[in-house]
mmCIF file of C-alpha atoms and ligand atoms in Angstrom:
data_model
loop_
_atom_site.group_PDB
_atom_site.id
_atom_site.type_symbol
_atom_site.label_atom_id
_atom_site.label_comp_id
_atom_site.label_asym_id
_atom_site.label_seq_id
_atom_site.Cartn_x
_atom_site.Cartn_y
_atom_site.Cartn_z
ATOM 1 C CA MET A 185 -0.051 0.074 -0.193
ATOM 2 C CA PRO A 186 1.418 3.460 -0.790
ATOM 3 C CA TYR A 187 2.147 6.144 1.834
ATOM 4 C CA GLU A 188 -1.085 8.243 1.595
ATOM 5 C CA PRO A 189 -0.814 10.670 4.934
ATOM 6 C CA LEU A 190 -3.824 12.549 5.942
ATOM 7 C CA PRO A 191 -4.005 15.743 7.670
ATOM 8 C CA TYR A 192 -4.106 15.276 11.453
ATOM 9 C CA ARG A 193 -5.109 18.324 13.439
ATOM 10 C CA PRO A 194 -6.355 17.688 16.751
ATOM 11 C CA PRO A 195 -7.512 20.774 18.600
ATOM 12 C CA ARG A 196 -5.070 21.950 21.139
ATOM 13 C CA ARG A 197 -5.945 21.986 24.701
ATOM 14 C CA SER A 198 -5.170 24.605 27.166
ATOM 15 C CA LEU A 199 -2.377 23.745 29.756
ATOM 16 C CA GLU A 200 -4.980 24.381 32.407
ATOM 17 C CA ASP A 201 -7.214 22.009 30.619
ATOM 18 C CA ALA A 202 -4.722 19.322 30.188
ATOM 19 C CA ARG A 203 -3.698 19.251 33.954
ATOM 20 C CA ARG A 204 -7.408 18.919 35.012
ATOM 21 C CA GLU A 205 -7.726 16.240 32.573
ATOM 22 C CA LEU A 206 -4.492 14.720 33.629
ATOM 23 C CA ASP A 207 -5.253 14.941 37.409
ATOM 24 C CA GLU A 208 -8.767 13.783 37.129
ATOM 25 C CA ASN A 209 -7.660 10.842 35.252
ATOM 26 C CA PHE A 210 -5.002 10.016 37.613
ATOM 27 C CA GLN A 211 -7.650 10.282 40.699
ATOM 28 C CA ILE A 212 -9.568 7.736 38.689
ATOM 29 C CA MET A 213 -7.038 5.241 37.660
ATOM 30 C CA ALA A 214 -5.461 5.507 41.158
ATOM 31 C CA SER A 215 -8.864 4.099 42.576
ATOM 32 C CA ARG A 216 -8.660 0.990 40.655
ATOM 33 C CA ARG A 217 -8.255 -2.519 42.070
ATOM 34 C CA SER A 218 -7.856 -5.957 40.608
ATOM 35 C CA VAL A 219 -11.297 -7.388 41.852
ATOM 36 C CA ARG A 220 -11.731 -11.028 42.656
ATOM 37 C CA MET A 221 -15.199 -10.562 44.245
ATOM 38 C CA PHE A 222 -17.752 -9.542 41.474
ATOM 39 C CA SER A 223 -21.486 -9.146 41.755
ATOM 40 C CA SER A 224 -23.618 -11.328 39.386
ATOM 41 C CA ASP A 225 -25.499 -7.890 38.387
ATOM 42 C CA PRO A 226 -25.875 -8.192 34.407
ATOM 43 C CA VAL A 227 -23.597 -5.603 32.520
ATOM 44 C CA PRO A 228 -25.313 -4.785 29.247
ATOM 45 C CA LYS A 229 -23.417 -6.291 26.002
ATOM 46 C CA ASP A 230 -23.168 -2.724 24.394
ATOM 47 C CA ILE A 231 -21.169 -1.780 27.529
ATOM 48 C CA ILE A 232 -18.524 -4.566 26.793
ATOM 49 C CA GLU A 233 -18.757 -3.816 22.840
ATOM 50 C CA THR A 234 -17.940 -0.042 23.318
ATOM 51 C CA ALA A 235 -15.023 -0.916 25.729
ATOM 52 C CA ILE A 236 -13.581 -3.504 23.177
ATOM 53 C CA ARG A 237 -14.061 -0.852 20.357
ATOM 54 C CA ILE A 238 -11.909 1.526 22.740
ATOM 55 C CA ALA A 239 -9.222 -1.227 23.284
ATOM 56 C CA GLY A 240 -9.374 -1.744 19.162
ATOM 57 C CA THR A 241 -7.982 1.745 18.890
ATOM 58 C CA ALA A 242 -4.600 0.973 20.434
ATOM 59 C CA PRO A 243 -1.611 1.240 18.383
ATOM 60 C CA SER A 244 -0.088 -1.778 17.006
ATOM 61 C CA GLY A 245 2.906 -2.914 14.720
ATOM 62 C CA ALA A 246 2.545 -1.571 11.191
ATOM 63 C CA ASN A 247 -1.109 -1.170 12.294
ATOM 64 C CA ARG A 248 -1.811 -4.674 11.823
ATOM 65 C CA GLN A 249 -4.487 -4.718 14.946
ATOM 66 C CA PRO A 250 -3.176 -8.327 15.623
ATOM 67 C CA TRP A 251 -5.831 -8.856 18.492
ATOM 68 C CA GLN A 252 -9.261 -10.864 19.034
ATOM 69 C CA PHE A 253 -11.772 -10.350 21.860
ATOM 70 C CA VAL A 254 -14.375 -13.156 22.955
ATOM 71 C CA ALA A 255 -16.707 -11.913 25.364
ATOM 72 C CA ILE A 256 -18.507 -14.897 27.203
ATOM 73 C CA SER A 257 -21.723 -14.504 29.514
ATOM 74 C CA ASN A 258 -22.848 -18.166 28.679
ATOM 75 C CA PRO A 259 -23.107 -19.871 31.990
ATOM 76 C CA GLU A 260 -22.040 -23.322 30.758
ATOM 77 C CA VAL A 261 -18.962 -21.929 28.954
ATOM 78 C CA LYS A 262 -17.820 -19.923 31.848
ATOM 79 C CA GLN A 263 -18.317 -22.780 33.904
ATOM 80 C CA ARG A 264 -16.150 -25.011 31.557
ATOM 81 C CA ILE A 265 -13.358 -22.099 31.608
ATOM 82 C CA ARG A 266 -13.469 -22.044 35.283
ATOM 83 C CA GLN A 267 -12.900 -25.664 35.318
ATOM 84 C CA ALA A 268 -9.741 -25.718 33.158
ATOM 85 C CA ALA A 269 -8.259 -22.641 34.862
ATOM 86 C CA GLU A 270 -8.769 -24.007 38.437
ATOM 87 C CA GLU A 271 -7.005 -27.282 36.944
ATOM 88 C CA ALA A 272 -4.180 -25.235 35.840
ATOM 89 C CA GLU A 273 -3.827 -23.296 38.728
ATOM 90 C CA GLN A 274 -4.038 -26.112 41.252
ATOM 91 C CA GLU A 275 -0.925 -27.476 39.545
ATOM 92 C CA PHE A 276 0.675 -24.057 39.765
ATOM 93 C CA TYR A 277 -0.063 -23.765 43.720
ATOM 94 C CA LEU A 278 0.477 -27.290 44.532
ATOM 95 C CA ARG A 279 3.302 -28.188 42.142
ATOM 96 C CA LYS A 280 4.914 -26.030 40.024
ATOM 97 C CA ALA A 281 5.414 -22.677 41.686
ATOM 98 C CA PRO A 282 8.497 -22.282 43.553
ATOM 99 C CA LYS A 283 8.436 -20.999 47.031
ATOM 100 C CA GLU A 284 9.554 -17.748 46.440
ATOM 101 C CA TRP A 285 6.911 -17.137 43.851
ATOM 102 C CA LEU A 286 3.920 -18.301 46.436
ATOM 103 C CA ASP A 287 5.846 -16.163 49.099
ATOM 104 C CA ALA A 288 5.411 -13.056 46.676
ATOM 105 C CA LEU A 289 1.588 -13.950 46.133
ATOM 106 C CA GLU A 290 0.972 -14.187 49.933
ATOM 107 C CA PRO A 291 -0.454 -10.728 50.475
ATOM 108 C CA LEU A 292 -2.900 -11.126 47.574
ATOM 109 C CA GLY A 293 -4.429 -13.727 49.166
ATOM 110 C CA THR A 294 -4.909 -15.824 45.974
ATOM 111 C CA ASP A 295 -5.546 -19.686 45.673
ATOM 112 C CA PHE A 296 -6.764 -21.950 42.856
ATOM 113 C CA VAL A 297 -10.285 -21.137 43.503
ATOM 114 C CA LYS A 298 -11.224 -18.994 40.847
ATOM 115 C CA GLU A 299 -14.880 -18.441 41.816
ATOM 116 C CA HIS A 300 -15.050 -15.077 40.118
ATOM 117 C CA ILE A 301 -14.713 -16.811 36.506
ATOM 118 C CA THR A 302 -18.206 -18.002 37.184
ATOM 119 C CA ALA A 303 -19.752 -15.078 39.178
ATOM 120 C CA ALA A 304 -18.601 -12.129 37.058
ATOM 121 C CA PRO A 305 -21.434 -11.425 34.098
ATOM 122 C CA TRP A 306 -18.972 -11.352 31.374
ATOM 123 C CA LEU A 307 -15.578 -13.146 30.727
ATOM 124 C CA ILE A 308 -13.227 -11.460 27.948
ATOM 125 C CA VAL A 309 -11.038 -13.649 26.414
ATOM 126 C CA VAL A 310 -7.902 -11.494 24.535
ATOM 127 C CA PHE A 311 -6.129 -13.340 21.859
ATOM 128 C CA ARG A 312 -2.873 -12.253 20.239
ATOM 129 C CA VAL A 313 -2.619 -12.885 16.676
ATOM 130 C CA ASP A 314 0.810 -13.910 15.250
ATOM 131 C CA TYR A 315 -0.092 -14.398 11.604
ATOM 132 C CA VAL A 316 -3.060 -14.283 9.321
ATOM 133 C CA GLU A 317 -3.379 -17.229 6.792
ATOM 134 C CA LEU A 318 -3.652 -15.923 3.029
ATOM 135 C CA GLY A 319 -5.719 -17.828 1.057
ATOM 136 C CA ASP A 320 -2.805 -19.133 -1.318
ATOM 137 C CA GLY A 321 -1.085 -21.284 1.385
ATOM 138 C CA GLY A 322 0.991 -18.472 2.592
ATOM 139 C CA ARG A 323 1.027 -16.227 6.095
ATOM 140 C CA SER A 324 0.958 -12.504 6.593
ATOM 141 C CA LYS A 325 3.177 -11.919 9.760
ATOM 142 C CA ASN A 326 2.281 -9.653 12.584
ATOM 143 C CA TYR A 327 4.858 -7.460 14.395
ATOM 144 C CA TYR A 328 5.297 -6.612 18.101
ATOM 145 C CA VAL A 329 2.353 -8.583 18.817
ATOM 146 C CA PRO A 330 2.607 -8.921 22.780
ATOM 147 C CA GLU A 331 3.363 -4.976 23.017
ATOM 148 C CA SER A 332 0.106 -4.468 20.750
ATOM 149 C CA VAL A 333 -2.265 -6.473 22.725
ATOM 150 C CA GLY A 334 -0.497 -5.366 25.736
ATOM 151 C CA ILE A 335 -1.641 -1.611 25.061
ATOM 152 C CA ALA A 336 -4.621 -2.649 23.946
ATOM 153 C CA THR A 337 -5.552 -4.513 26.957
ATOM 154 C CA GLY A 338 -4.397 -1.493 28.802
ATOM 155 C CA PHE A 339 -7.054 0.695 26.852
ATOM 156 C CA LEU A 340 -9.485 -1.901 27.620
ATOM 157 C CA ILE A 341 -8.895 -2.060 31.440
ATOM 158 C CA GLN A 342 -8.945 1.619 31.869
ATOM 159 C CA ALA A 343 -12.014 2.201 29.809
ATOM 160 C CA LEU A 344 -13.979 -0.533 31.688
ATOM 161 C CA HIS A 345 -12.637 1.001 34.818
ATOM 162 C CA ARG A 346 -13.587 4.577 33.907
ATOM 163 C CA ALA A 347 -17.289 3.150 33.165
ATOM 164 C CA GLY A 348 -17.736 1.712 36.900
ATOM 165 C CA LEU A 349 -16.507 -1.912 36.041
ATOM 166 C CA ALA A 350 -14.048 -3.864 37.687
ATOM 167 C CA THR A 351 -11.723 -6.462 35.821
ATOM 168 C CA LEU A 352 -9.009 -9.257 37.067
ATOM 169 C CA THR A 353 -6.037 -9.788 34.619
ATOM 170 C CA HIS A 354 -5.738 -13.714 34.603
ATOM 171 C CA THR A 355 -3.336 -15.727 32.854
ATOM 172 C CA PRO A 356 -3.607 -19.402 33.975
ATOM 173 C CA ALA A 357 -0.758 -21.410 32.266
ATOM 174 C CA PRO A 358 -1.001 -23.377 30.110
ATOM 175 C CA MET A 359 -4.146 -21.452 28.602
ATOM 176 C CA THR A 360 -4.663 -22.977 25.298
ATOM 177 C CA PHE A 361 -7.753 -24.572 26.647
ATOM 178 C CA LEU A 362 -9.182 -20.947 25.775
ATOM 179 C CA ARG A 363 -8.747 -21.103 22.314
ATOM 180 C CA GLU A 364 -10.179 -24.749 21.972
ATOM 181 C CA ILE A 365 -13.332 -23.455 24.481
ATOM 182 C CA CYS A 366 -13.813 -20.189 22.447
ATOM 183 C CA GLY A 367 -13.466 -22.127 18.964
ATOM 184 C CA ARG A 368 -10.845 -19.978 17.849
ATOM 185 C CA PRO A 369 -8.282 -20.675 14.946
ATOM 186 C CA LEU A 370 -5.076 -22.102 15.758
ATOM 187 C CA ASN A 371 -3.347 -18.577 14.626
ATOM 188 C CA GLU A 372 -4.670 -17.169 17.591
ATOM 189 C CA LYS A 373 -3.333 -17.582 21.232
ATOM 190 C CA PRO A 374 -4.602 -16.727 24.382
ATOM 191 C CA TYR A 375 -3.389 -13.747 26.036
ATOM 192 C CA LEU A 376 -5.334 -12.876 28.834
ATOM 193 C CA LEU A 377 -8.542 -14.138 30.483
ATOM 194 C CA MET A 378 -10.224 -11.107 32.108
ATOM 195 C CA PRO A 379 -13.554 -11.286 34.431
ATOM 196 C CA VAL A 380 -15.554 -8.159 34.124
ATOM 197 C CA GLY A 381 -18.589 -6.971 36.588
ATOM 198 C CA TYR A 382 -19.632 -5.001 39.391
ATOM 199 C CA PRO A 383 -17.612 -5.442 42.356
ATOM 200 C CA ALA A 384 -19.824 -7.695 44.969
ATOM 201 C CA ASP A 385 -21.342 -5.382 47.953
ATOM 202 C CA ASP A 386 -18.942 -7.007 50.014
ATOM 203 C CA CYS A 387 -15.967 -6.887 48.014
ATOM 204 C CA THR A 388 -12.547 -6.465 49.335
ATOM 205 C CA ALA A 389 -9.248 -5.982 47.600
ATOM 206 C CA PRO A 390 -5.536 -6.897 49.004
ATOM 207 C CA ASN A 391 -3.954 -3.888 50.817
ATOM 208 C CA VAL A 392 -1.510 -2.993 48.186
ATOM 209 C CA SER A 393 0.352 0.846 47.184
ATOM 210 C CA ARG A 394 1.662 2.198 44.327
ATOM 211 C CA LYS A 395 5.220 3.337 43.763
ATOM 212 C CA ALA A 396 6.106 6.797 44.350
ATOM 213 C CA LEU A 397 6.759 8.870 41.382
ATOM 214 C CA ALA A 398 10.409 8.919 41.816
ATOM 215 C CA GLU A 399 10.917 5.310 42.272
ATOM 216 C CA ILE A 400 9.412 4.745 38.376
ATOM 217 C CA PHE A 401 10.414 8.141 36.970
ATOM 218 C CA GLU A 402 13.233 9.976 35.998
ATOM 219 C CA ALA A 403 13.456 13.023 33.503
ATOM 220 C CA ILE A 404 16.759 13.505 31.662
ATOM 221 C CA GLU A 405 16.356 17.403 30.708
HETATM 222 N N1 IYR B 548 -1.785 -17.402 38.171
HETATM 223 C C1 IYR B 548 -2.158 -17.317 39.248
HETATM 224 C C2 IYR B 548 -0.973 -17.013 40.410
HETATM 225 C C3 IYR B 548 -0.983 -15.684 40.364
HETATM 226 C C4 IYR B 548 0.115 -14.821 39.825
HETATM 227 C C5 IYR B 548 0.573 -13.704 39.767
HETATM 228 I I1 IYR B 548 2.141 -12.813 39.297
HETATM 229 C C6 IYR B 548 -0.586 -12.608 40.645
HETATM 230 O O1 IYR B 548 -0.051 -11.605 40.358
HETATM 231 C C7 IYR B 548 -1.607 -13.298 41.120
HETATM 232 C C8 IYR B 548 -1.849 -14.495 40.871
HETATM 233 C C9 IYR B 548 -3.553 -16.999 39.913
HETATM 234 O O2 IYR B 548 -3.899 -16.162 39.374
HETATM 235 O O3 IYR B 548 -4.000 -17.435 41.228
#
């Protein structure tokens, strides 16, 4: 495809406006917590769809948009996913995880029981698409796939949180079962499993804090 750029002239916002927007967004995002206790209150499908549209605006390597999202509200399918995830996690907690890793998880209070997978009204499975099969037997490769899908997932988490919805990023290992259960083709690899919904009325979250700016940032001026 030839290079045919279009004018891009977003309106310039005042610094005052920018600071207000950023301060407000920081407050909103700093209040986000990963949630493991979901209400079963329903979330309409259009809410999920618009959040996924937002995820789909993420930048990606060569603009290949190498992601696929599957949202599941079907209770039987959620149950199958929970069962498979719990089997993988049981193996992790009881056999595979080194003690050091289990120690790091202790303050989070996690274990292999994943009730949130069936409690949340929606499960979003994010797939990475490493290549696309061309009709002629060839393949078209995608670029910077984990980076691109990670950015899209970040957009998704922010969009859902700003809409008042809770999320949990979950990566049971191995998670190939998600491709089978979701009926996706072999060029799509599960990247993340994310329950989405409202927090339960009695929801609690681990007592964690964020690093200070000085710990995560350095300016070179
Ligand atoms: N995947 C396991 C263990 C786990 C790992 C990390 I790193 C966490 O931040 C939290 C949990 C689980 O989901 O329980």
